[in-house]
Amino acid sequence: MIRTILFLAASAYALCAAELPVTQVILYKHGVAYFERAGTLAAGEAARLDFKAADMNDVLKSLTVEEQGGGKIAGVRYDSSEPLERKLAEFPIQIGPGSALPQALDQVKGARLELTLGGQSLAGTIVSARLSGASDKQAEKQELTLLLDSGEIRVVDLAAASALRIADAELHRKFKDYLGTLATARSRDKRSVYLDSTGGGARRLSASYMAPMPAWKSSYRLIFGADAQPMLEGWAIVDNTTGDDWNNVRLALVSGRPTSFVSNLYEPRYVVRPVAELAEDRSQRPVVYEEAMKAPAAAPRQFDAGRLMRDESALKMAPSAGLVAESRMEMASSAAVTTQAREAGELFEYRFANPVTVKRNESAMLPFVQQRIAAKKLLIWSEQASQHPRNAAELSNATGKTLDGGPITVFDANAYAGEALMETLKDGGKRLISYGVDLGSSVTTKFDTKANIVREVHMNRGVLTTKTARQDLRTYTIRNADRKAKTLIVEHPVRPGYTLLSPKASETTANNYRFTVDLPAEGNTALAVTEEYVFDTTNAVANLTPDQIFIYTQNKALSENARRQLERILQQKRQIAAADEEIRRTTADLAELDRDQQRLRENINSLNRVAGQQEQVQKYALQLAGQETRIAGLRDQQSQARKQKAVLDTALAKLIEAMEF
């Protein structure tokens, strides 16, 4: 019986605080949710909120509490994240598994104890307590040794005691806290937050916070009928992974991704302190000073979740037109869509008008949109895909709502047509979706490149810059084998540096041009797309040959003024070329004469050693004399040509420096 007292005491301690039921839930797309709990507390009663251990960081970061009834929130307490062994080690009493009451009392020897035994009240100081006499034939006895106030020492059988009380108030409080710690530790994943209030009477208490939750998901059905506008039906998939039932809660879904992060607030943070020592006979350590911290920038304005939840008066009922299917052919669900929708800054909120119930560890599908939408069936072809275009639809969102991204199942003429994925679509936006392959059409491509065309020529400080254009032609040939006309959108990739010349695109995305092509029944259609790539080429005019400059002067992109300036440079270059040719020719002639003179001198030296060769020696000497005269003339010509070239080079440099167009 005494052992049972410990368990009941611990349970009573855990139940002394009231739980607040969930009244409102708002789910986001980025892994958190807003919760609101509310309930009525009795006089002197505290409130308890239970969370998973992993939720505590977000709860401590976002918890707000409001009390109605005249009281004030005195404080918020919560279970520490320290290990249970470390928490219990601080208490004077330790109760192990299967421990009996004598083992607990023996740990507080010297404490004053009051007990009732057979109608008699006893009071005294604990001397010891133990279990004794356990055997096969004798039952275990729970003995307590007391030093009574009269000075008598008495051994008491605890099993015969009907009541006992620890008279030391401080020890009694610690014992109670010890039992409470054991009670809260029964669930390793559960953490409790206690809200203490100063109110004396009954009062209404509400608490709101953010906690991790699975993102809600969207699933759509796009239903094409015979004549009427297609029906778009949207279902929200929500998961209740909390430990609480959502009974008749106000539920809202928010499309958007506000900034959110995890800050470690729950785990105790221990600061390592420096070790301080008295100065001794030792060298001083160098002092290193840290850089001053800059003032933190102002925090960005955060999305006010609480204000969004409480501002229900601003919500307006969405139009109800088109909520009921007109014929069985459309296959629309008989769903009661009662969501109220509104913009919330950069976010969009769907709020369910009727209370929603989702039990713990259950999920639910809830209809949040069902109305007609402007949608046009067509084909779309992208170069990355196969040769066959894809069945597609162009959705124009005029619903007045933001359509959250998700999968779309398409039904056409009362039959399944395929599936598509759609990114979030704002009100007033358009989006293409594809849901199947059209085997009745095919697309082939042919690529061609035209010769480079010089578009512009510029001159500045001796540098000639030309803008040259290269045109690429890509021809798409589309074959429609079906007996009905179709509309095809061809996606042509946007290439960096290229400019589209023709035809004009119906629309442009970040990566593609889109061209709309009408396909006749059982016929071929061609789409020719011309693009231009313009690149610059730079050359120093001083390094260009006369022939290269002549080619530039013939370009039709040149202005008359630019042509005249280039022709003057061309004339100057030709004169310099003529002077270079004269220098080259005279240099070659001088080299040839030098080699001939070397031969003649060698012959003269050989003949001088032979008798009777004087006449031949005289002939060679006359030839050398004539060559010397010619060499002198060639050297004069070479010198004159070099002087002329230097003058021409100087004039060319001045001419080039002065030219600009």
XYZ file of C-alpha atoms in Angstrom:
661
model
C 0.000 0.000 0.000
C 2.790 2.430 0.933
C 4.521 1.815 -2.443
C 1.321 2.764 -4.258
C 1.306 6.101 -2.440
C 4.441 7.185 -4.329
C 2.865 6.581 -7.743
C -0.411 8.313 -6.834
C 1.432 11.303 -5.450
C 3.417 11.701 -8.655
C 0.282 11.408 -10.810
C -1.604 13.962 -8.728
C 1.267 16.399 -9.115
C 1.162 16.121 -12.924
C -2.622 16.637 -13.022
C -2.715 19.781 -10.939
C -2.579 21.989 -14.063
C -5.421 22.327 -16.606
C -4.928 21.537 -20.292
C -5.924 24.062 -22.946
C -7.568 22.516 -26.040
C -6.553 23.536 -29.570
C -9.007 26.080 -31.005
C -7.246 27.364 -34.141
C -4.614 26.026 -36.578
C -2.997 27.804 -39.506
C -0.762 25.682 -41.738
C 2.045 27.100 -43.867
C 4.160 25.764 -46.712
C 7.564 26.059 -45.024
C 7.390 23.508 -42.217
C 5.681 25.371 -39.358
C 2.124 26.029 -38.211
C 0.395 28.564 -35.991
C -1.597 27.118 -33.072
C -3.982 28.777 -30.679
C -5.231 27.127 -27.494
C -7.857 28.533 -25.150
C -9.764 27.440 -22.078
C -11.218 28.473 -18.720
C -9.122 28.097 -15.556
C -10.458 27.770 -12.033
C -9.257 29.982 -9.194
C -5.598 29.360 -8.456
C -5.236 26.906 -11.324
C -2.325 26.939 -13.772
C -2.475 25.886 -17.421
C -0.348 23.168 -18.989
C 0.665 22.834 -22.619
C 2.301 19.602 -23.785
C 4.756 19.519 -26.691
C 7.222 17.241 -28.355
C 10.806 17.898 -27.349
C 11.646 18.851 -30.954
C 8.946 21.572 -30.889
C 10.314 23.462 -27.896
C 12.720 25.748 -29.789
C 9.901 27.169 -31.941
C 7.478 27.361 -29.007
C 9.917 29.331 -26.850
C 10.580 31.661 -29.778
C 6.930 32.451 -30.550
C 4.751 31.813 -27.475
C 2.305 34.611 -26.575
C -0.271 34.423 -23.747
C -3.425 36.471 -23.150
C -5.624 36.341 -20.057
C -9.182 37.649 -19.771
C -10.598 38.047 -16.287
C -8.518 40.594 -14.460
C -5.454 38.487 -13.791
C -1.915 38.738 -15.112
C 0.511 36.121 -16.330
C 2.981 35.640 -13.491
C 5.414 33.458 -15.409
C 5.994 30.583 -17.742
C 7.674 27.399 -16.547
C 8.704 24.420 -18.634
C 10.481 21.100 -18.293
C 14.213 21.396 -18.576
C 16.042 19.443 -21.240
C 18.653 18.195 -18.794
C 18.921 14.386 -18.440
C 16.641 12.880 -15.798
C 19.598 11.503 -13.834
C 21.108 14.969 -13.588
C 17.821 16.497 -12.429
C 17.205 13.842 -9.768
C 20.750 14.045 -8.445
C 19.956 17.470 -6.968
C 17.282 16.081 -4.596
C 18.039 14.662 -1.112
C 15.831 11.614 -1.772
C 16.537 9.042 -4.497
C 13.885 6.433 -5.338
C 15.103 3.641 -7.585
C 13.006 1.107 -9.513
C 11.060 -1.099 -7.065
C 12.095 0.989 -4.059
C 9.973 0.781 -0.901
C 9.062 3.634 1.441
C 11.641 2.657 4.141
C 14.430 3.040 1.569
C 13.269 6.559 0.820
C 12.865 7.564 4.477
C 16.252 6.150 5.409
C 17.844 8.773 3.126
C 16.462 11.653 5.254
C 17.646 10.589 8.692
C 17.143 13.371 11.205
C 13.982 14.676 9.508
C 10.869 15.118 11.656
C 8.000 12.724 10.831
C 4.380 12.574 11.996
C 2.312 9.376 11.576
C -0.940 7.754 12.685
C -0.603 4.195 14.012
C -3.664 2.269 15.269
C -5.534 5.474 16.096
C -2.492 6.863 17.939
C -0.510 9.857 16.707
C 3.240 9.709 16.935
C 5.849 12.365 16.173
C 9.590 12.139 16.192
C 12.878 12.208 14.372
C 13.838 9.533 11.848
C 16.708 7.405 13.103
C 16.609 4.772 10.363
C 14.275 2.754 8.146
C 14.738 -0.642 6.584
C 13.182 -3.785 5.112
C 13.712 -6.897 7.233
C 12.578 -10.480 7.813
C 12.040 -11.456 4.182
C 12.037 -15.277 3.833
C 9.991 -18.129 2.419
C 7.944 -18.422 5.613
C 7.973 -14.834 6.861
C 6.656 -11.739 5.077
C 8.858 -8.738 4.503
C 8.590 -6.116 7.271
C 8.932 -2.358 6.798
C 10.518 -0.992 9.950
C 10.983 2.611 10.937
C 13.056 3.649 13.964
C 11.920 6.971 15.535
C 13.303 9.123 18.325
C 10.070 10.333 19.920
C 9.700 13.731 21.502
C 9.606 11.990 24.914
C 13.123 10.683 24.313
C 11.924 7.143 23.713
C 13.297 5.258 20.692
C 10.607 3.141 19.101
C 10.599 0.709 16.162
C 7.393 1.135 14.128
C 5.891 -1.207 11.519
C 5.146 1.069 8.577
C 2.699 -1.423 7.088
C 0.395 -0.762 10.090
C 0.525 3.035 9.647
C -2.580 4.600 8.146
C -0.976 7.998 7.463
C 2.357 9.718 7.703
C 3.544 13.243 7.064
C 6.957 14.884 6.693
C 6.813 17.811 9.097
C 9.784 19.669 7.529
C 8.136 22.052 4.994
C 11.284 22.453 2.878
C 11.886 18.702 2.730
C 8.219 18.154 1.924
C 8.490 20.606 -1.020
C 11.618 18.905 -2.383
C 9.965 15.500 -2.091
C 6.976 16.808 -4.005
C 9.221 18.311 -6.707
C 11.088 15.012 -6.958
C 7.840 13.143 -7.613
C 6.786 15.757 -10.161
C 10.061 15.338 -12.034
C 9.501 11.592 -12.165
C 5.965 12.088 -13.446
C 6.981 14.378 -16.321
C 9.798 12.012 -17.307
C 7.441 9.114 -18.046
C 7.205 10.308 -21.646
C 10.689 10.920 -22.983
C 9.409 12.914 -25.963
C 6.878 15.044 -24.068
C 7.701 18.428 -22.580
C 5.241 20.493 -20.548
C 4.946 24.277 -20.391
C 3.103 25.718 -17.363
C 1.394 29.121 -17.398
C 1.053 30.678 -13.954
C -1.495 33.434 -13.343
C -2.159 35.895 -10.535
C -5.937 35.840 -11.005
C -7.973 34.857 -7.969
C -11.150 33.759 -9.721
C -12.121 31.864 -12.834
C -10.706 33.396 -16.012
C -10.246 32.737 -19.727
C -6.694 32.031 -20.914
C -5.443 31.750 -24.502
C -1.965 30.877 -25.756
C -0.616 30.991 -29.314
C 2.662 29.748 -30.746
C 4.425 28.409 -33.845
C 5.512 24.766 -34.008
C 7.012 22.449 -36.645
C 4.389 20.797 -38.845
C 4.299 19.072 -42.229
C 3.517 21.494 -45.037
C -0.013 21.291 -46.342
C -0.297 20.024 -49.917
C -2.535 20.916 -52.861
C -4.149 18.538 -55.311
C -6.302 19.671 -58.253
C -8.706 18.239 -60.783
C -9.163 20.076 -64.109
C -12.418 18.938 -65.761
C -13.147 19.780 -69.409
C -16.817 19.519 -70.324
C -18.596 19.606 -73.654
C -19.311 23.335 -73.892
C -18.994 25.142 -70.565
C -15.812 26.555 -69.122
C -13.638 23.910 -67.461
C -14.065 23.287 -63.741
C -11.069 23.537 -61.401
C -11.405 21.635 -58.157
C -8.771 21.968 -55.437
C -8.265 19.794 -52.361
C -5.971 20.545 -49.457
C -4.179 17.645 -47.763
C -3.372 18.301 -44.099
C -1.612 16.050 -41.600
C -2.139 16.164 -37.834
C 1.141 14.827 -36.449
C 0.692 16.498 -33.061
C -0.246 14.676 -29.882
C -3.629 16.443 -29.678
C -6.935 15.994 -31.456
C -8.152 18.958 -33.499
C -11.797 19.009 -32.491
C -13.886 21.670 -34.234
C -10.898 23.951 -34.744
C -10.755 27.022 -36.958
C -8.446 25.949 -39.786
C -6.682 28.158 -42.333
C -4.137 27.397 -45.046
C -1.570 29.956 -46.160
C 0.136 29.871 -49.548
C 3.583 31.434 -49.374
C 6.921 30.876 -47.699
C 7.785 33.473 -45.049
C 11.250 33.302 -43.532
C 11.576 30.775 -40.719
C 14.506 29.210 -38.926
C 15.402 27.174 -35.850
C 17.126 28.905 -32.949
C 18.411 26.672 -30.169
C 16.610 28.161 -27.153
C 15.584 24.977 -25.363
C 18.928 23.331 -24.719
C 20.806 24.874 -21.768
C 23.774 26.896 -22.899
C 26.817 26.635 -20.691
C 29.428 29.366 -20.923
C 33.057 28.381 -20.404
C 34.512 30.870 -17.961
C 38.179 31.872 -17.966
C 40.489 30.670 -15.211
C 41.789 33.561 -13.066
C 45.040 33.137 -11.177
C 46.983 35.312 -8.792
C 50.066 36.941 -10.234
C 53.221 34.936 -9.620
C 56.799 35.105 -10.761
C 56.039 34.302 -14.363
C 56.097 36.197 -17.631
C 52.909 37.978 -18.646
C 50.819 36.607 -21.483
C 50.213 38.847 -24.480
C 46.812 40.553 -24.593
C 44.808 40.233 -27.793
C 41.843 42.607 -28.113
C 38.893 41.611 -30.250
C 37.547 43.835 -32.986
C 34.562 45.986 -31.984
C 31.222 44.598 -33.069
C 29.224 46.629 -35.535
C 25.757 47.656 -34.566
C 23.329 45.009 -35.809
C 21.192 45.956 -38.758
C 17.503 46.485 -38.172
C 15.656 43.181 -38.321
C 13.450 42.725 -41.392
C 9.763 43.117 -40.782
C 8.328 39.725 -39.913
C 4.970 38.392 -40.965
C 2.533 38.966 -38.079
C 0.865 35.564 -37.843
C -1.183 36.420 -34.755
C -2.691 39.478 -36.380
C -3.621 37.463 -39.435
C -5.380 34.868 -37.321
C -7.371 37.331 -35.222
C -8.383 39.734 -37.988
C -11.320 37.624 -39.035
C -13.586 40.602 -39.586
C -11.622 41.465 -42.731
C -12.450 38.144 -44.378
C -15.051 38.143 -47.115
C -16.944 35.161 -48.454
C -15.671 34.064 -51.876
C -18.192 34.037 -54.773
C -20.191 30.862 -54.925
C -20.808 30.853 -58.678
C -19.744 27.655 -60.372
C -19.504 25.568 -57.221
C -22.056 22.979 -58.341
C -21.523 20.794 -61.389
C -24.024 21.275 -64.207
C -23.842 17.786 -65.641
C -22.556 14.319 -64.823
C -20.175 14.624 -67.785
C -17.997 17.093 -65.884
C -17.279 14.558 -63.118
C -16.933 17.284 -60.457
C -17.064 16.230 -56.805
C -20.104 16.979 -54.679
C -17.908 18.921 -52.264
C -19.066 21.717 -49.991
C -16.448 24.428 -50.549
C -16.813 26.984 -47.765
C -13.398 28.630 -47.736
C -12.899 32.343 -47.342
C -9.910 33.674 -49.277
C -7.907 36.873 -48.961
C -4.525 38.388 -49.702
C -2.213 38.745 -46.693
C 0.692 40.837 -47.925
C 2.834 38.549 -50.059
C 0.886 35.549 -48.755
C -2.571 34.218 -49.544
C -4.891 32.639 -46.980
C -7.690 30.104 -47.301
C -9.806 29.971 -44.159
C -12.457 27.278 -43.737
C -15.744 28.816 -42.629
C -16.894 25.677 -40.805
C -14.998 24.047 -37.917
C -12.726 21.171 -38.876
C -11.953 18.000 -36.928
C -8.768 15.990 -37.538
C -7.768 13.423 -34.931
C -4.178 12.983 -33.823
C -2.002 10.948 -36.220
C -4.668 11.306 -38.921
C -4.735 13.230 -42.207
C -7.601 14.830 -44.067
C -8.521 16.052 -47.564
C -10.485 19.295 -47.487
C -11.933 21.079 -50.552
C -10.714 24.683 -50.702
C -11.612 25.777 -54.250
C -14.182 24.694 -56.836
C -15.072 27.085 -59.608
C -14.871 27.523 -63.352
C -11.601 28.717 -64.845
C -10.542 30.036 -68.246
C -8.554 27.210 -69.852
C -7.664 26.664 -73.513
C -6.544 23.298 -74.866
C -3.535 23.306 -77.223
C -0.244 21.552 -77.990
C 3.231 22.537 -76.837
C 6.599 21.382 -78.163
C 10.016 21.947 -76.618
C 13.347 21.021 -78.150
C 14.292 18.979 -75.081
C 11.280 16.704 -75.540
C 10.528 14.057 -78.174
C 9.492 14.824 -81.741
C 5.844 14.685 -80.675
C 4.198 17.732 -79.047
C 2.446 17.393 -75.707
C -1.222 17.885 -74.948
C -1.429 21.055 -72.893
C -3.759 23.672 -71.499
C -3.261 27.369 -70.912
C -4.788 28.349 -67.575
C -5.785 31.969 -66.933
C -6.402 32.578 -63.246
C -9.324 34.966 -62.870
C -10.653 33.271 -59.726
C -9.621 36.093 -57.417
C -7.476 33.611 -55.487
C -3.901 32.436 -55.462
C -3.754 28.831 -56.628
C -1.140 26.985 -54.642
C 1.213 24.767 -56.625
C 0.520 21.050 -56.864
C -0.397 18.120 -59.134
C -3.371 18.382 -61.494
C -5.359 15.415 -62.768
C -7.024 16.266 -66.081
C -10.359 14.810 -67.213
C -11.598 15.415 -70.763
C -14.965 14.322 -72.156
C -15.720 12.261 -69.049
C -12.408 10.364 -69.311
C -8.999 10.487 -67.686
C -6.642 12.499 -69.928
C -3.397 12.703 -67.952
C -1.628 14.497 -65.146
C 0.343 17.724 -64.824
C 2.247 19.777 -62.286
C 1.541 23.450 -61.670
C 3.580 26.004 -59.758
C 1.826 28.568 -57.572
C -0.343 30.785 -59.772
C -1.256 34.275 -58.591
C -4.585 35.891 -59.412
C -4.448 37.375 -62.919
C -1.559 35.145 -64.006
C -1.326 32.576 -66.787
C 0.343 29.198 -66.777
C 0.879 26.394 -69.288
C 0.492 22.804 -68.134
C 1.039 19.631 -70.174
C -0.545 16.303 -69.359
C 0.033 13.896 -72.279
C 1.741 13.212 -75.637
C -0.017 13.948 -78.942
C 0.979 11.110 -81.270
C -0.921 12.657 -84.193
C 1.626 15.471 -84.646
C 5.391 15.605 -85.049
C 8.081 18.289 -85.329
C 11.438 18.196 -87.159
C 14.104 20.915 -87.206
C 16.777 22.126 -89.646
C 19.621 24.531 -88.817
C 21.463 26.901 -91.184
C 23.949 29.792 -90.768
C 24.422 32.746 -93.127
C 27.760 34.479 -93.883
C 29.007 37.094 -91.432
C 27.922 40.654 -92.184
C 29.823 43.742 -90.970
C 27.234 46.115 -89.543
C 29.371 48.932 -88.093
C 32.957 50.176 -88.336
C 34.436 52.582 -85.766
C 37.864 54.161 -85.392
C 39.329 55.667 -82.231
C 42.980 56.294 -81.321
C 44.332 53.947 -83.900
C 42.005 51.038 -83.060
C 39.537 49.895 -85.688
C 36.427 48.233 -84.193
C 33.910 46.352 -86.301
C 30.512 44.997 -85.289
C 29.888 41.804 -87.189
C 26.572 39.970 -87.327
C 26.034 36.263 -87.868
C 22.505 35.108 -88.658
C 21.239 31.661 -87.686
C 18.108 30.205 -89.223
C 16.201 27.354 -87.591
C 13.251 25.919 -89.457
C 10.593 23.867 -87.668
C 8.481 21.634 -89.880
C 5.275 20.474 -88.195
C 3.179 17.588 -89.501
C -0.428 17.231 -88.330
C -1.806 13.827 -89.318
C -5.153 14.245 -87.518
C -8.356 15.297 -89.213
C -8.847 18.307 -86.976
C -7.014 21.622 -86.849
C -4.816 22.313 -83.842
C -2.959 25.127 -82.151
C 0.694 24.493 -81.343
C 3.096 26.498 -79.172
C 6.739 26.005 -80.162
C 9.292 26.773 -77.452
C 12.521 28.070 -78.973
C 15.450 28.456 -76.533
C 16.699 31.931 -75.674
C 20.452 31.910 -76.365
C 22.742 34.423 -74.610
C 24.025 37.065 -77.035
C 21.462 36.300 -79.760
C 18.693 38.674 -80.867
C 15.443 37.393 -82.332
C 14.830 38.933 -85.782
C 11.736 37.082 -86.961
C 9.005 36.141 -86.414
C 7.682 37.974 -83.361
C 7.226 35.694 -80.342
C 3.753 35.451 -78.837
C 5.407 35.496 -75.392
C 8.838 35.130 -73.834
C 9.919 33.277 -70.694
C 13.255 33.353 -68.899
C 14.583 30.528 -71.090
C 12.354 30.312 -74.167
C 10.565 32.222 -76.899
C 7.066 30.921 -77.560
C 5.585 30.963 -81.061
C 1.943 30.164 -81.724
C 1.360 28.127 -84.886
C -2.041 27.185 -86.325
C -1.922 23.663 -87.735
C -4.342 22.755 -90.528
C -5.919 19.312 -90.548
C -3.796 16.687 -92.292
C -1.167 19.159 -93.406
C 2.354 20.481 -92.949
C 3.357 23.871 -91.562
C 6.796 25.493 -91.390
C 8.079 27.974 -88.812
C 11.349 29.759 -89.662
C 13.066 31.468 -86.727
C 15.904 33.870 -87.546
C 18.343 35.030 -84.874
C 21.359 37.284 -85.022
C 24.583 37.157 -83.052
C 26.642 40.384 -83.054
C 30.267 40.373 -81.971
C 33.053 42.977 -81.950
C 36.460 42.654 -83.591
C 39.280 45.099 -82.848
C 42.499 45.682 -84.793
C 45.285 48.214 -84.549
C 45.277 50.106 -87.858
C 49.065 50.303 -87.765
C 49.195 46.492 -88.010
C 46.803 46.182 -90.971
C 48.117 45.635 -94.503
C 46.960 47.840 -97.403
C 44.911 44.932 -98.777
C 43.049 44.560 -95.431
C 42.363 48.299 -95.277
C 41.140 48.207 -98.877
C 38.566 45.559 -97.916
C 37.291 47.828 -95.106
C 36.939 50.769 -97.546
C 34.613 48.683 -99.714
C 32.182 47.953 -96.827
C 28.760 49.527 -97.345
C 28.375 50.132 -93.601
C 31.018 52.879 -93.780
C 30.006 56.511 -93.921
C 31.518 58.682 -96.660
C 33.639 60.531 -94.110
C 34.986 57.290 -92.667
C 35.712 55.966 -96.164
C 37.724 59.065 -97.080
C 39.747 58.802 -93.870
C 40.482 55.133 -94.474
C 41.452 55.869 -98.097
C 44.003 58.432 -96.896
C 45.446 55.818 -94.556
C 45.371 53.306 -97.435
C 47.326 55.724 -99.670
C 49.839 56.346 -96.895
C 50.159 52.600 -96.256
C 50.803 52.006 -99.971
C 53.584 54.626 -100.024
C 55.141 53.058 -96.954
C 54.837 49.678 -98.637
C 56.627 51.065 -101.718
C 59.401 52.471 -99.531
C 59.692 49.132 -97.757
C 59.932 47.416 -101.108
C 62.717 49.815 -102.213
C 64.641 49.164 -99.010
C 64.166 45.425 -99.423
C 65.310 45.531 -103.087
C 68.439 47.612 -102.420
C 69.310 45.451 -99.440
C 69.056 42.348 -101.606
C 71.188 43.937 -104.392
C 73.860 44.991 -101.886
C 73.975 41.488 -100.466
C 74.377 40.032 -103.954
C 77.186 42.474 -104.811
C 78.912 41.710 -101.547
C 78.913 38.003 -102.349
C 80.225 38.678 -105.903
C 83.028 40.876 -104.580
C 84.051 38.179 -102.158
C 84.324 35.739 -105.065
C 86.420 38.195 -107.158
C 88.846 38.849 -104.310
C 89.355 35.144 -103.785
C 90.116 34.716 -107.516
C 92.611 37.623 -107.521
C 94.450 36.152 -104.544
C 94.711 32.795 -106.301
C 95.953 34.275 -109.647
C 98.605 36.405 -107.954
C 100.397 33.171 -107.043
C 100.481 31.996 -110.666
C 102.903 33.504 -113.271
C 101.462 34.969 -116.448
C 97.976 35.762 -114.993
C 98.386 39.522 -114.620
C 96.012 40.318 -117.435
C 93.203 38.303 -115.809
C 93.939 39.929 -112.475
C 93.530 43.352 -114.103
C 90.125 42.355 -115.455
C 88.941 41.272 -112.001
C 90.257 44.518 -110.521
C 88.255 46.555 -113.054
C 85.085 44.581 -112.149
C 85.641 45.293 -108.439
C 86.024 48.996 -109.155
C 82.749 49.030 -111.120
C 80.925 47.196 -108.345
C 82.173 49.693 -105.760
C 80.627 52.492 -107.756
C 77.327 50.593 -107.961
C 77.405 49.766 -104.240
C 77.803 53.439 -103.420
C 74.753 54.250 -105.535
C 72.662 51.498 -103.959
C 73.573 52.662 -100.493
C 72.495 56.184 -101.397
C 69.163 54.801 -102.676
C 68.686 52.701 -99.526
C 69.407 55.647 -97.274
C 66.988 57.817 -99.199
C 64.267 55.121 -99.003
C 64.729 54.778 -95.246
C 64.481 58.524 -94.764
C 61.366 58.579 -96.890
C 59.841 55.674 -94.887
C 60.561 57.415 -91.592
C 58.790 60.527 -92.847
C 55.872 58.431 -94.096
C 55.647 56.509 -90.781
C 55.539 59.744 -88.810
C 52.853 61.142 -91.083
C 50.872 57.889 -90.795
C 51.061 57.930 -87.007
C 49.769 61.502 -86.926
C 47.056 60.638 -89.413
C 45.952 57.599 -87.407
C 45.985 59.549 -84.135
C 43.785 62.266 -85.616
C 41.252 59.901 -87.181
C 37.967 59.153 -85.425
C 34.611 57.982 -86.734
